[in-house]
Coordinates of C-alpha atoms (C1' of nucleotides) in Angstrom, one line a residue:
Chain A
M1 CA 91.2 -19.3 120.4
S2 CA 90.8 -15.6 120.3
V3 CA 87.7 -14.0 119.0
R4 CA 87.8 -12.6 115.5
V5 CA 84.7 -11.0 114.0
R6 CA 84.1 -9.0 110.9
Y7 CA 81.8 -6.3 109.5
A8 CA 81.3 -7.0 105.9
P9 CA 79.4 -4.3 104.1
S10 CA 78.6 -4.1 100.5
P11 CA 79.4 -0.7 98.8
T12 CA 75.9 -0.3 97.3
G13 CA 74.8 2.8 99.2
S14 CA 75.4 4.8 102.3
P15 CA 75.1 2.4 105.3
H16 CA 71.9 2.9 107.3
V17 CA 71.4 2.5 110.9
G18 CA 70.5 -1.1 110.9
N19 CA 73.7 -1.9 109.1
I20 CA 75.8 0.2 111.4
R21 CA 74.2 -1.5 114.4
T22 CA 75.6 -4.9 113.2
A23 CA 79.0 -3.1 112.9
L24 CA 78.5 -1.9 116.5
F25 CA 77.8 -5.4 117.7
N26 CA 80.9 -6.7 116.1
H27 CA 83.0 -4.1 117.8
L28 CA 81.3 -4.5 121.1
F29 CA 81.8 -8.2 120.9
A30 CA 85.4 -8.0 119.9
K31 CA 86.2 -5.5 122.6
R32 CA 84.4 -7.5 125.3
H33 CA 86.6 -10.5 124.5
G34 CA 89.8 -8.8 123.6
G35 CA 89.4 -10.0 120.1
T36 CA 89.9 -8.5 116.6
H37 CA 87.4 -6.6 114.6
I38 CA 88.0 -6.5 110.9
V39 CA 86.3 -4.7 108.1
R40 CA 86.0 -6.4 104.7
I41 CA 84.4 -4.8 101.7
E42 CA 82.1 -7.1 99.8
D43 CA 82.2 -5.5 96.3
T44 CA 81.5 -8.5 94.2
D45 CA 78.4 -6.9 92.6
R46 CA 79.7 -4.7 90.0
A47 CA 76.4 -3.6 88.7
R48 CA 75.3 -2.2 92.1
Y49 CA 78.7 -0.7 93.0
V50 CA 78.3 2.9 94.2
E51 CA 81.4 5.2 93.8
G52 CA 82.4 6.9 97.0
C53 CA 80.3 4.5 99.2
E54 CA 83.3 3.0 100.9
E55 CA 84.4 6.3 102.2
E56 CA 80.8 6.7 103.7
I57 CA 81.1 3.3 105.3
F58 CA 84.3 4.3 107.2
E59 CA 82.9 7.7 108.0
S60 CA 79.9 6.1 109.6
L61 CA 82.0 3.8 111.6
V62 CA 84.0 6.6 112.9
Y63 CA 81.0 8.7 113.7
V64 CA 79.4 6.1 115.9
G65 CA 82.7 5.1 117.5
V66 CA 83.0 1.7 116.1
E67 CA 86.7 0.5 116.0
W68 CA 88.4 -2.1 113.9
Q69 CA 91.9 -3.4 113.7
E70 CA 92.2 -4.8 110.2
G71 CA 90.6 -3.6 106.9
P72 CA 91.4 -2.1 103.5
D73 CA 92.5 1.1 105.2
K74 CA 94.6 -0.5 107.8
G75 CA 96.0 -3.6 106.2
G76 CA 96.5 -6.7 108.2
D77 CA 97.8 -10.2 107.9
Y78 CA 94.8 -11.5 106.1
G79 CA 94.4 -9.0 103.3
P80 CA 93.6 -7.9 100.9
Y81 CA 90.3 -6.7 102.5
R82 CA 88.2 -6.1 99.3
Q83 CA 86.7 -9.0 97.7
S84 CA 87.3 -7.7 94.3
E85 CA 91.0 -7.5 95.1
R86 CA 90.9 -11.0 96.5
K87 CA 89.4 -12.2 93.4
E88 CA 92.1 -10.6 91.3
A89 CA 94.6 -12.2 93.6
G90 CA 93.1 -15.6 92.8
I91 CA 92.2 -16.4 96.3
Y92 CA 88.9 -18.0 95.5
R93 CA 90.1 -20.2 92.6
P94 CA 91.6 -23.1 94.4
H95 CA 88.5 -23.6 96.5
I96 CA 86.2 -23.6 93.7
D97 CA 88.4 -26.1 92.0
T98 CA 88.3 -28.5 94.9
L99 CA 84.5 -28.2 94.9
L100 CA 84.4 -29.0 91.3
E101 CA 86.7 -31.8 91.5
S102 CA 84.9 -33.4 94.4
G103 CA 81.6 -32.9 92.6
A104 CA 80.2 -30.6 95.4
A105 CA 79.8 -27.9 92.7
Y106 CA 78.9 -28.1 89.1
W107 CA 78.8 -25.8 86.0
A108 CA 75.4 -24.8 84.7
F109 CA 74.6 -23.1 81.5
D110 CA 71.0 -22.0 81.7
T111 CA 70.1 -18.8 80.1
S112 CA 68.2 -16.1 82.0
E113 CA 65.2 -16.8 79.9
E114 CA 65.3 -20.5 80.8
L115 CA 65.6 -19.7 84.4
A116 CA 62.6 -17.2 84.3
E117 CA 60.6 -19.9 82.6
M118 CA 61.5 -22.4 85.2
R119 CA 60.3 -20.2 88.0
E120 CA 57.1 -19.4 86.2
Y121 CA 56.4 -23.1 85.9
Q122 CA 57.2 -23.6 89.6
Q123 CA 54.9 -20.9 90.5
I124 CA 51.8 -22.1 88.8
N125 CA 52.5 -25.6 89.9
K126 CA 52.9 -24.5 93.5
Q127 CA 56.3 -25.9 93.8
P128 CA 59.1 -24.5 95.8
I129 CA 60.7 -21.8 93.6
G130 CA 64.4 -22.0 92.8
Y131 CA 67.2 -24.0 91.0
Y132 CA 66.9 -27.6 92.0
G133 CA 68.9 -29.1 89.2
G134 CA 67.7 -28.8 85.7
V135 CA 69.8 -30.6 83.2
W136 CA 73.1 -29.6 84.6
R137 CA 73.3 -30.8 88.1
D138 CA 73.7 -34.3 87.1
A139 CA 75.1 -33.9 83.7
P140 CA 78.2 -35.8 82.8
A141 CA 81.4 -33.7 83.0
S142 CA 81.8 -34.1 79.3
K143 CA 78.7 -32.2 78.6
A144 CA 79.7 -29.4 80.7
E145 CA 83.2 -29.4 79.3
E146 CA 81.6 -29.2 75.8
A147 CA 79.5 -26.2 76.7
R148 CA 82.5 -24.5 78.2
S149 CA 84.7 -25.0 75.3
S150 CA 82.0 -23.7 73.0
G151 CA 82.2 -20.5 74.8
L152 CA 78.8 -20.6 76.4
P153 CA 78.5 -18.3 79.5
G154 CA 78.1 -20.4 82.5
V155 CA 78.0 -20.3 86.3
I156 CA 79.2 -22.6 88.9
R157 CA 76.5 -23.8 91.5
L158 CA 76.7 -25.6 94.7
K159 CA 75.0 -29.0 94.8
I160 CA 72.9 -29.2 97.7
P161 CA 72.2 -32.7 99.0
R162 CA 68.7 -34.2 98.9
D163 CA 66.7 -35.5 101.7
E164 CA 68.7 -34.1 104.5
T165 CA 68.0 -32.0 107.5
I166 CA 70.3 -29.1 107.9
V167 CA 70.7 -27.8 111.4
I168 CA 71.6 -24.2 112.0
D169 CA 73.0 -23.4 115.4
D170 CA 72.0 -19.9 115.7
A171 CA 73.5 -18.1 118.8
I172 CA 70.3 -16.2 119.4
R173 CA 67.6 -18.5 118.4
G174 CA 69.2 -21.9 119.1
R175 CA 68.6 -24.8 116.8
V176 CA 66.9 -24.1 113.5
E177 CA 66.2 -27.0 111.3
I178 CA 65.6 -26.9 107.4
S179 CA 64.9 -29.6 105.1
S180 CA 67.7 -29.6 102.4
N181 CA 64.9 -30.2 99.8
Q182 CA 63.8 -26.6 100.6
V183 CA 67.1 -25.1 99.6
D184 CA 68.1 -24.7 96.0
D185 CA 71.5 -24.8 94.4
P186 CA 73.0 -21.3 94.8
V187 CA 75.4 -19.8 92.3
L188 CA 78.9 -19.6 93.6
I189 CA 80.6 -18.0 90.6
K190 CA 78.7 -15.7 88.3
A191 CA 79.1 -15.7 84.5
D192 CA 81.4 -12.8 84.8
G193 CA 83.7 -14.8 87.0
M194 CA 82.9 -13.0 90.2
P195 CA 82.1 -15.0 93.3
T196 CA 78.7 -14.4 94.9
Y197 CA 78.3 -13.5 98.5
H198 CA 77.5 -17.2 99.3
F199 CA 80.9 -18.2 98.2
A200 CA 83.2 -15.3 98.8
A201 CA 82.0 -14.6 102.4
M202 CA 82.3 -18.1 103.5
V203 CA 85.8 -18.5 101.9
D204 CA 86.9 -15.2 103.4
D205 CA 85.5 -15.8 106.8
H206 CA 87.3 -19.1 106.9
L207 CA 90.6 -17.8 105.6
M208 CA 90.4 -14.7 107.9
G209 CA 89.9 -17.0 111.0
I210 CA 86.4 -15.5 111.7
T211 CA 84.9 -17.1 114.8
H212 CA 81.6 -15.3 115.1
V213 CA 79.5 -14.0 112.2
F214 CA 77.1 -11.3 113.1
R215 CA 74.8 -10.6 110.3
G216 CA 71.2 -9.6 109.6
E217 CA 68.3 -12.0 110.2
E218 CA 67.6 -12.0 106.6
W219 CA 70.5 -14.3 106.1
I220 CA 69.0 -17.0 108.2
S221 CA 67.3 -18.8 105.4
S222 CA 70.5 -19.0 103.4
A223 CA 72.4 -20.4 106.2
P224 CA 71.9 -23.9 105.1
K225 CA 73.6 -23.1 101.8
H226 CA 76.6 -21.7 103.8
L227 CA 76.8 -24.7 106.0
V228 CA 76.8 -27.1 103.1
L229 CA 79.4 -25.2 101.4
I230 CA 81.6 -25.0 104.5
R231 CA 81.2 -28.7 105.0
A232 CA 82.0 -29.5 101.4
L233 CA 85.2 -27.6 101.9
G234 CA 86.0 -29.5 105.0
W235 CA 86.1 -26.5 107.3
E236 CA 84.5 -25.7 110.7
P237 CA 81.7 -23.2 110.5
P238 CA 81.8 -20.1 112.6
V239 CA 79.2 -19.3 115.2
F240 CA 76.3 -17.6 113.4
V241 CA 74.6 -14.6 115.1
H242 CA 71.7 -13.5 113.2
V243 CA 70.6 -10.1 114.6
P244 CA 67.0 -9.0 114.4
V245 CA 66.2 -6.2 111.9
I246 CA 65.2 -2.7 112.8
K247 CA 61.8 -1.6 111.6
G248 CA 60.2 1.7 110.9
K249 CA 57.1 3.0 112.9
D250 CA 54.8 1.2 110.5
G251 CA 56.4 -2.2 111.2
S252 CA 58.0 -2.6 107.9
K253 CA 61.7 -2.8 107.5
L254 CA 63.4 0.5 108.0
S255 CA 63.7 2.4 104.7
K256 CA 63.9 5.9 103.1
R257 CA 60.1 6.3 103.6
H258 CA 60.6 6.5 107.3
G259 CA 62.8 9.6 107.0
D260 CA 66.5 9.5 107.7
T261 CA 68.0 6.0 107.9
S262 CA 71.5 6.7 106.6
C263 CA 73.9 6.8 109.6
L264 CA 75.5 10.0 108.1
D265 CA 72.2 11.7 107.9
F266 CA 72.1 11.6 111.6
R267 CA 75.4 13.2 112.0
R268 CA 74.3 15.9 109.6
G269 CA 71.0 16.2 111.6
G270 CA 73.1 17.1 114.7
Y271 CA 73.0 13.8 116.6
L272 CA 76.0 12.9 118.7
G273 CA 77.8 9.7 117.6
G274 CA 77.8 8.4 121.1
A275 CA 74.2 8.9 121.6
L276 CA 73.2 7.3 118.3
A277 CA 75.4 4.2 119.1
N278 CA 73.8 4.0 122.5
F279 CA 70.4 4.2 121.1
I280 CA 70.8 1.8 118.3
A281 CA 72.5 -0.8 120.4
L282 CA 69.4 -0.8 122.7
I283 CA 67.3 -1.8 119.8
G284 CA 67.6 -5.6 120.1
W285 CA 70.1 -5.7 122.8
S286 CA 69.9 -5.1 126.6
P287 CA 72.4 -5.6 129.3
G288 CA 69.7 -6.8 131.4
G289 CA 68.0 -5.0 134.3
D290 CA 67.5 -1.3 134.0
R291 CA 70.6 -0.1 132.5
E292 CA 70.1 2.1 129.4
V293 CA 72.4 5.2 129.3
M294 CA 75.9 3.9 128.6
T295 CA 79.1 5.0 127.1
M296 CA 80.8 2.8 124.5
D297 CA 83.2 1.3 127.1
E298 CA 80.3 0.5 129.5
M299 CA 78.4 -1.2 126.6
A300 CA 81.5 -3.2 125.6
E301 CA 81.9 -4.4 129.1
A302 CA 78.3 -5.5 129.4
F303 CA 78.0 -6.9 125.9
D304 CA 76.9 -10.4 125.5
I305 CA 75.1 -12.4 122.8
D306 CA 72.5 -13.6 125.4
G307 CA 71.5 -10.1 125.7
I308 CA 70.4 -9.8 122.1
Q309 CA 66.7 -10.3 121.4
P310 CA 65.4 -12.5 118.6
S311 CA 62.5 -10.1 117.9
P312 CA 62.8 -7.1 115.6
G313 CA 62.5 -3.6 117.1
V314 CA 61.1 -0.3 115.9
F315 CA 63.3 2.8 115.5
D316 CA 61.7 5.4 117.7
L317 CA 62.9 8.9 116.9
D318 CA 61.3 10.3 120.0
K319 CA 63.6 8.3 122.1
L320 CA 66.7 9.0 120.1
N321 CA 65.9 12.7 120.6
W322 CA 65.5 12.3 124.3
L323 CA 68.8 10.4 124.5
N324 CA 70.6 13.0 122.3
G325 CA 69.3 15.8 124.4
H326 CA 70.4 13.9 127.5
T327 CA 74.0 13.3 126.4
I328 CA 74.2 16.9 125.2
R329 CA 73.3 18.0 128.7
Q330 CA 76.1 15.7 130.0
C331 CA 78.7 17.3 127.7
D332 CA 81.4 19.6 129.1
T333 CA 80.2 23.1 128.0
G334 CA 83.4 24.1 126.5
D335 CA 83.7 21.1 124.3
L336 CA 80.1 21.4 123.3
A337 CA 80.5 24.9 122.2
R338 CA 83.4 23.9 120.1
E339 CA 81.4 21.0 118.6
V340 CA 78.5 23.2 117.8
G341 CA 80.7 25.7 116.2
E342 CA 82.3 23.1 114.0
F343 CA 79.0 21.5 113.3
C344 CA 77.6 24.7 112.0
S345 CA 80.5 25.5 109.9
T346 CA 80.6 22.2 108.0
Q347 CA 79.4 22.5 104.5
E348 CA 77.9 19.1 104.5
N349 CA 75.6 19.8 107.4
L350 CA 74.6 23.2 106.0
D351 CA 73.6 21.5 102.7
Y352 CA 71.6 18.8 104.6
W353 CA 69.6 21.5 106.5
R354 CA 69.2 23.8 103.6
A355 CA 67.2 21.1 101.9
K356 CA 65.4 20.0 105.0
D357 CA 64.8 23.4 106.8
A358 CA 66.2 26.5 105.3
P359 CA 65.8 28.8 108.2
T360 CA 67.9 26.3 110.4
A361 CA 70.6 26.3 107.8
Q362 CA 70.7 30.1 107.8
A363 CA 70.9 30.1 111.6
M364 CA 73.7 27.8 111.4
G365 CA 75.6 30.0 109.0
L366 CA 75.1 32.9 111.4
L367 CA 76.3 31.0 114.4
A368 CA 79.4 29.9 112.4
S369 CA 80.4 33.3 111.3
T370 CA 79.8 34.8 114.8
S371 CA 81.8 32.0 116.2
A372 CA 84.8 32.8 113.9
A373 CA 84.7 36.4 115.1
D374 CA 83.9 36.0 118.7
P375 CA 84.1 32.3 119.9
G376 CA 83.7 33.3 123.6
Y377 CA 80.3 35.0 123.1
V378 CA 79.0 32.0 121.1
A379 CA 80.3 29.6 123.8
K380 CA 78.4 31.4 126.5
A381 CA 75.3 31.5 124.3
V382 CA 75.5 27.8 123.7
A383 CA 75.9 27.2 127.4
L384 CA 72.7 29.0 128.1
E385 CA 70.7 26.8 125.7
Q386 CA 72.4 23.5 126.7
E387 CA 69.5 22.5 128.9
R388 CA 66.8 23.0 126.4
V389 CA 68.1 21.6 123.1
T390 CA 67.9 18.1 121.6
N391 CA 70.3 18.3 118.7
L392 CA 73.3 20.3 117.6
A393 CA 71.5 22.1 114.8
E394 CA 68.9 23.3 117.3
F395 CA 71.5 25.4 119.0
A396 CA 71.7 27.6 116.0
T397 CA 68.0 28.5 115.9
A398 CA 67.7 28.7 119.6
C399 CA 70.8 31.0 120.0
S400 CA 70.2 33.1 116.8
F401 CA 68.7 36.0 118.7
F402 CA 72.0 36.5 120.3
F403 CA 73.7 36.9 116.9
V404 CA 71.5 39.0 114.8
D405 CA 71.3 42.8 114.9
A406 CA 67.4 42.7 115.2
P407 CA 65.9 39.5 116.1
E408 CA 62.8 38.3 114.2
M409 CA 59.7 39.2 116.2
D410 CA 57.1 36.6 116.9
Q411 CA 54.0 38.6 116.1
K412 CA 51.8 36.7 118.7
A413 CA 54.3 37.4 121.4
V414 CA 54.6 41.0 120.4
D415 CA 50.8 41.5 120.5
K416 CA 50.5 39.7 123.8
W417 CA 53.1 41.7 125.7
L418 CA 54.3 44.9 124.0
G419 CA 50.8 46.4 123.9
K420 CA 50.3 46.6 127.6
P421 CA 49.9 50.1 128.9
H422 CA 53.0 50.2 131.2
V423 CA 55.3 48.7 128.7
A424 CA 56.5 51.6 126.5
E425 CA 57.5 53.6 129.6
M426 CA 59.1 50.6 131.2
L427 CA 61.2 49.8 128.3
D428 CA 62.3 53.4 128.0
E429 CA 63.3 53.4 131.6
F430 CA 65.4 50.2 131.2
A431 CA 66.9 51.6 128.0
A432 CA 67.9 54.8 129.8
F433 CA 69.5 52.7 132.6
F434 CA 71.7 50.7 130.2
Q435 CA 72.6 53.8 128.0
G436 CA 76.3 54.3 128.0
K437 CA 77.1 51.4 130.1
E438 CA 80.2 49.2 129.3
S439 CA 78.8 46.0 130.6
T440 CA 76.4 44.5 133.1
T441 CA 75.8 41.5 135.2
I442 CA 73.1 39.0 136.0
E443 CA 72.7 40.4 139.5
E444 CA 72.5 43.9 138.1
C445 CA 69.8 43.0 135.6
E446 CA 67.8 41.2 138.2
G447 CA 68.0 43.9 140.6
L448 CA 66.8 46.5 138.0
L449 CA 63.7 44.5 137.0
R450 CA 62.9 43.6 140.5
D451 CA 63.1 47.2 141.7
Y452 CA 60.8 48.1 138.9
Q453 CA 58.3 45.4 140.0
A454 CA 58.3 46.8 143.6
K455 CA 58.1 50.4 142.5
A456 CA 55.2 49.6 140.1
G457 CA 53.5 47.6 142.9
L458 CA 53.2 44.6 140.7
E459 CA 52.3 41.3 142.3
K460 CA 54.3 39.2 139.9
L461 CA 57.5 39.5 138.0
G462 CA 55.8 38.4 134.8
P463 CA 54.5 41.7 133.6
V464 CA 58.0 43.2 133.6
V465 CA 59.9 40.1 132.5
H466 CA 57.8 39.0 129.5
P467 CA 57.7 42.3 127.7
V468 CA 61.5 42.7 128.0
R469 CA 62.0 39.1 126.9
V470 CA 59.9 39.7 123.8
A471 CA 61.7 43.0 123.0
L472 CA 65.1 41.4 123.4
T473 CA 64.7 38.1 121.8
G474 CA 61.4 38.3 119.8
K475 CA 60.2 35.2 121.5
T476 CA 58.4 34.1 124.7
V477 CA 60.7 31.1 125.3
G478 CA 64.4 30.8 126.0
P479 CA 67.0 31.0 128.7
G480 CA 66.7 32.9 132.0
L481 CA 66.2 36.5 131.2
F482 CA 68.8 37.9 133.6
E483 CA 71.5 35.5 132.2
L484 CA 70.5 36.4 128.7
M485 CA 70.7 40.1 129.3
A486 CA 74.0 40.0 130.9
L487 CA 75.4 38.1 127.9
L488 CA 73.7 40.4 125.4
G489 CA 75.2 43.5 127.0
P490 CA 74.1 47.0 127.4
A491 CA 74.6 48.1 123.9
R492 CA 72.4 45.4 122.3
I493 CA 69.9 45.8 125.1
V494 CA 69.5 49.6 124.4
A495 CA 69.2 49.0 120.7
R496 CA 66.6 46.3 120.9
L497 CA 64.6 47.9 123.6
S498 CA 64.1 51.1 121.7
A499 CA 63.7 49.2 118.4
A500 CA 60.9 47.1 119.9
K501 CA 59.2 50.2 121.3
R502 CA 59.3 51.9 117.9
A503 CA 58.1 48.8 116.1
Y504 CA 55.0 48.6 118.2
E505 CA 54.0 52.3 118.1
Chain B
rG1 C1' 52.5 -20.9 97.0
rC2 C1' 56.6 -23.1 99.8
rC3 C1' 60.3 -22.5 104.0
rC4 C1' 62.1 -19.9 108.2
rC5 C1' 61.9 -16.3 112.3
rG6 C1' 59.2 -13.4 115.6
rG7 C1' 54.7 -11.7 119.1
rU8 C1' 55.3 -8.5 127.2
rG9 C1' 51.4 -1.2 127.9
rG10 C1' 51.7 3.6 121.9
rA11 C1' 57.8 2.6 121.3
rG12 C1' 62.5 0.2 123.3
rU13 C1' 63.3 -3.4 127.0
rA14 C1' 63.5 -6.3 132.1
rG15 C1' 61.5 -10.6 133.9
rC16 C1' 62.2 -16.8 131.7
rG17 C1' 57.6 -21.8 136.7
rG18 C1' 55.1 -18.6 142.4
rU19 C1' 56.2 -10.6 141.5
rU20 C1' 51.0 -5.7 143.2
rA21 C1' 54.4 -7.9 135.8
rA22 C1' 59.8 -3.8 136.6
rC23 C1' 62.4 0.2 134.0
rU24 C1' 63.2 4.1 129.9
rC25 C1' 60.9 7.0 126.0
rG26 C1' 56.2 9.1 124.8
rU27 C1' 51.3 11.0 126.9
rC28 C1' 48.7 13.7 131.0
rA29 C1' 48.9 16.3 135.8
rC30 C1' 51.4 18.6 139.7
rU31 C1' 56.0 20.9 142.0
rC32 C1' 60.0 24.2 141.0
rU33 C1' 60.4 28.9 138.1
rU34 C1' 60.4 35.3 135.0
rU35 C1' 58.9 32.0 130.0
rC36 C1' 60.4 27.4 127.6
rA37 C1' 63.2 23.5 128.8
rC38 C1' 65.7 20.7 132.6
rA39 C1' 64.8 18.4 137.3
rG40 C1' 61.5 16.0 140.8
rU41 C1' 56.7 13.8 142.0
rG42 C1' 52.5 11.3 140.5
rA43 C1' 48.7 9.3 137.1
rA44 C1' 46.7 6.8 132.8
rG45 C1' 48.3 2.8 129.9
rA46 C1' 49.6 -4.8 129.6
rU47 C1' 44.5 -10.4 132.1
rC48 C1' 52.3 -10.9 128.8
rG49 C1' 48.8 -12.1 120.3
rC50 C1' 44.7 -15.9 120.8
rG51 C1' 42.9 -21.1 122.1
rG52 C1' 44.0 -25.4 124.4
rG53 C1' 47.0 -28.4 127.5
rU54 C1' 51.3 -29.7 131.4
rU55 C1' 51.4 -28.1 136.8
rC56 C1' 49.0 -27.0 143.4
rG57 C1' 50.7 -22.7 140.4
rA58 C1' 52.6 -20.1 133.5
rA59 C1' 54.3 -14.1 130.5
rU60 C1' 57.7 -18.0 131.6
rC61 C1' 57.2 -25.4 129.5
rC62 C1' 54.3 -28.2 125.2
rC63 C1' 50.8 -28.2 121.0
rG64 C1' 47.6 -25.6 117.8
rU65 C1' 46.0 -21.1 115.7
rC66 C1' 46.2 -15.9 114.2
rC67 C1' 48.9 -11.9 113.0
rG68 C1' 53.6 -9.6 111.6
rG69 C1' 58.4 -9.9 109.4
rG70 C1' 62.1 -12.3 106.3
rG71 C1' 63.8 -15.6 102.3
rU72 C1' 62.5 -17.8 98.0
rA73 C1' 68.2 -13.4 92.2
rC74 C1' 74.2 -14.8 88.0
rC75 C1' 71.9 -8.6 95.2
rA76 C1' 74.1 -8.5 99.4

RNA sequence: GCCCCGGUGGAGUAGCGGUUAACUCGUCACUCUUUCACAGUGAAGAUCGCGGGUUCGAAUCCCGUCCGGGGUACCA
């Protein structure tokens, strides 16, 4: 039988990286086995539904490179792929009927107050908390019928058997046993008529022919409910793969407090989708041995459930930064320049940075407008920074001195280098050299400065290089000086050299 | 409270009965160099949560214990 897996997000918020990692595992697994990956939207909770969220889900998937073959956007033979639509289509009804008929499920009409009271009682009496029956579990059918016809709002619950050991065969952890007395009767159909996750997901997984269910570890304790349900319907359970959670630095579940966690925020932040995917896959999964840096295809080829760890991992931004920088360095320079230009001109990214770090947003705007006017110039600037940048947004700040008329001067750098006795004269000499020239080359610039060094009898190149760098870029760090000068060109060199001299006097 | 899962240097992982416990990130140093970065070399950092077993031999198997996380909703 061919592998069919599914990523089944709930549109209740922009998917975060842990969530997308589950999608990634699904994709990797499907690809590895030549199977099918389907996306199903689990929108059964109308109260928590977030408008526009579905688009963000798909955008996130595309961003990290997760592919799927069936879904609400692509169709397929097992649709519809939104649970709300499946409910409308009456897909769940026959199954709830068979459950009701066989007595595996029952109507319950407890009010929320009664339920709260019950939990409170259980709490103080140190009993397991949950719905273990009440009056409805074993009430005669006539009583439930009566309540229904009187118009009472009710739910349908699954009747969990007593005194049984339920065995979950988790693909990562192995055999997990839970006493059925520990599991309470879950609601299958809510009072509003919508199915709950417990019911809808199991029915859909079966109907869609899902063979392996990858889901978060937090589901492991409700797996017994799912098994009882599947059994009551006379179906074969899929293979359950409960993947470990991703934690923040402090050990708690990754959340907003830990900074960016939404997948799309990483895109806005300037991280390459491929790098994020690679990094995220490595939290909890390893191909074995020392392999780490991989493309999506390489990961798919190496992917294996045995390589998934049972223990949770911490999201380490430092390592993501390294990996992102590493993949930036591997990029074809032309492609990269195009990507940086596009990144900096995307409104969404600009908005993100405006809120996070305004100067960066400003630099991005500058890069974008320069790129529109002179893409070649920007591409060369990007190439010069490729080795020293860790994310796309950083190109903007690192390159900004190329694009402004007068770079912002770092006062400390100015004080350190422009005040030296020989500097004013030296800068004058260089300015005079470039005056009126059309263009220059790396070799010419290098020759000029080295000649000066020899002529002045300086032991090191530093005293000539550093002041020039500060005068030209305003900073003490950056690409090779000669490369940078060649790109800047004579006109800009002359203007900056004289401006720097003036500014210091 | 009850139940479940987990625990290898600061982080991610490899190793799954015999290794000087390996690799990557991070940290520090050195090399390269006009700076920063990149790259390269090296160092510090783990008695494999702890305590008992089993075994000639345990990170690896068993039990207990502690700590961490998760679940305990008409949320997923």
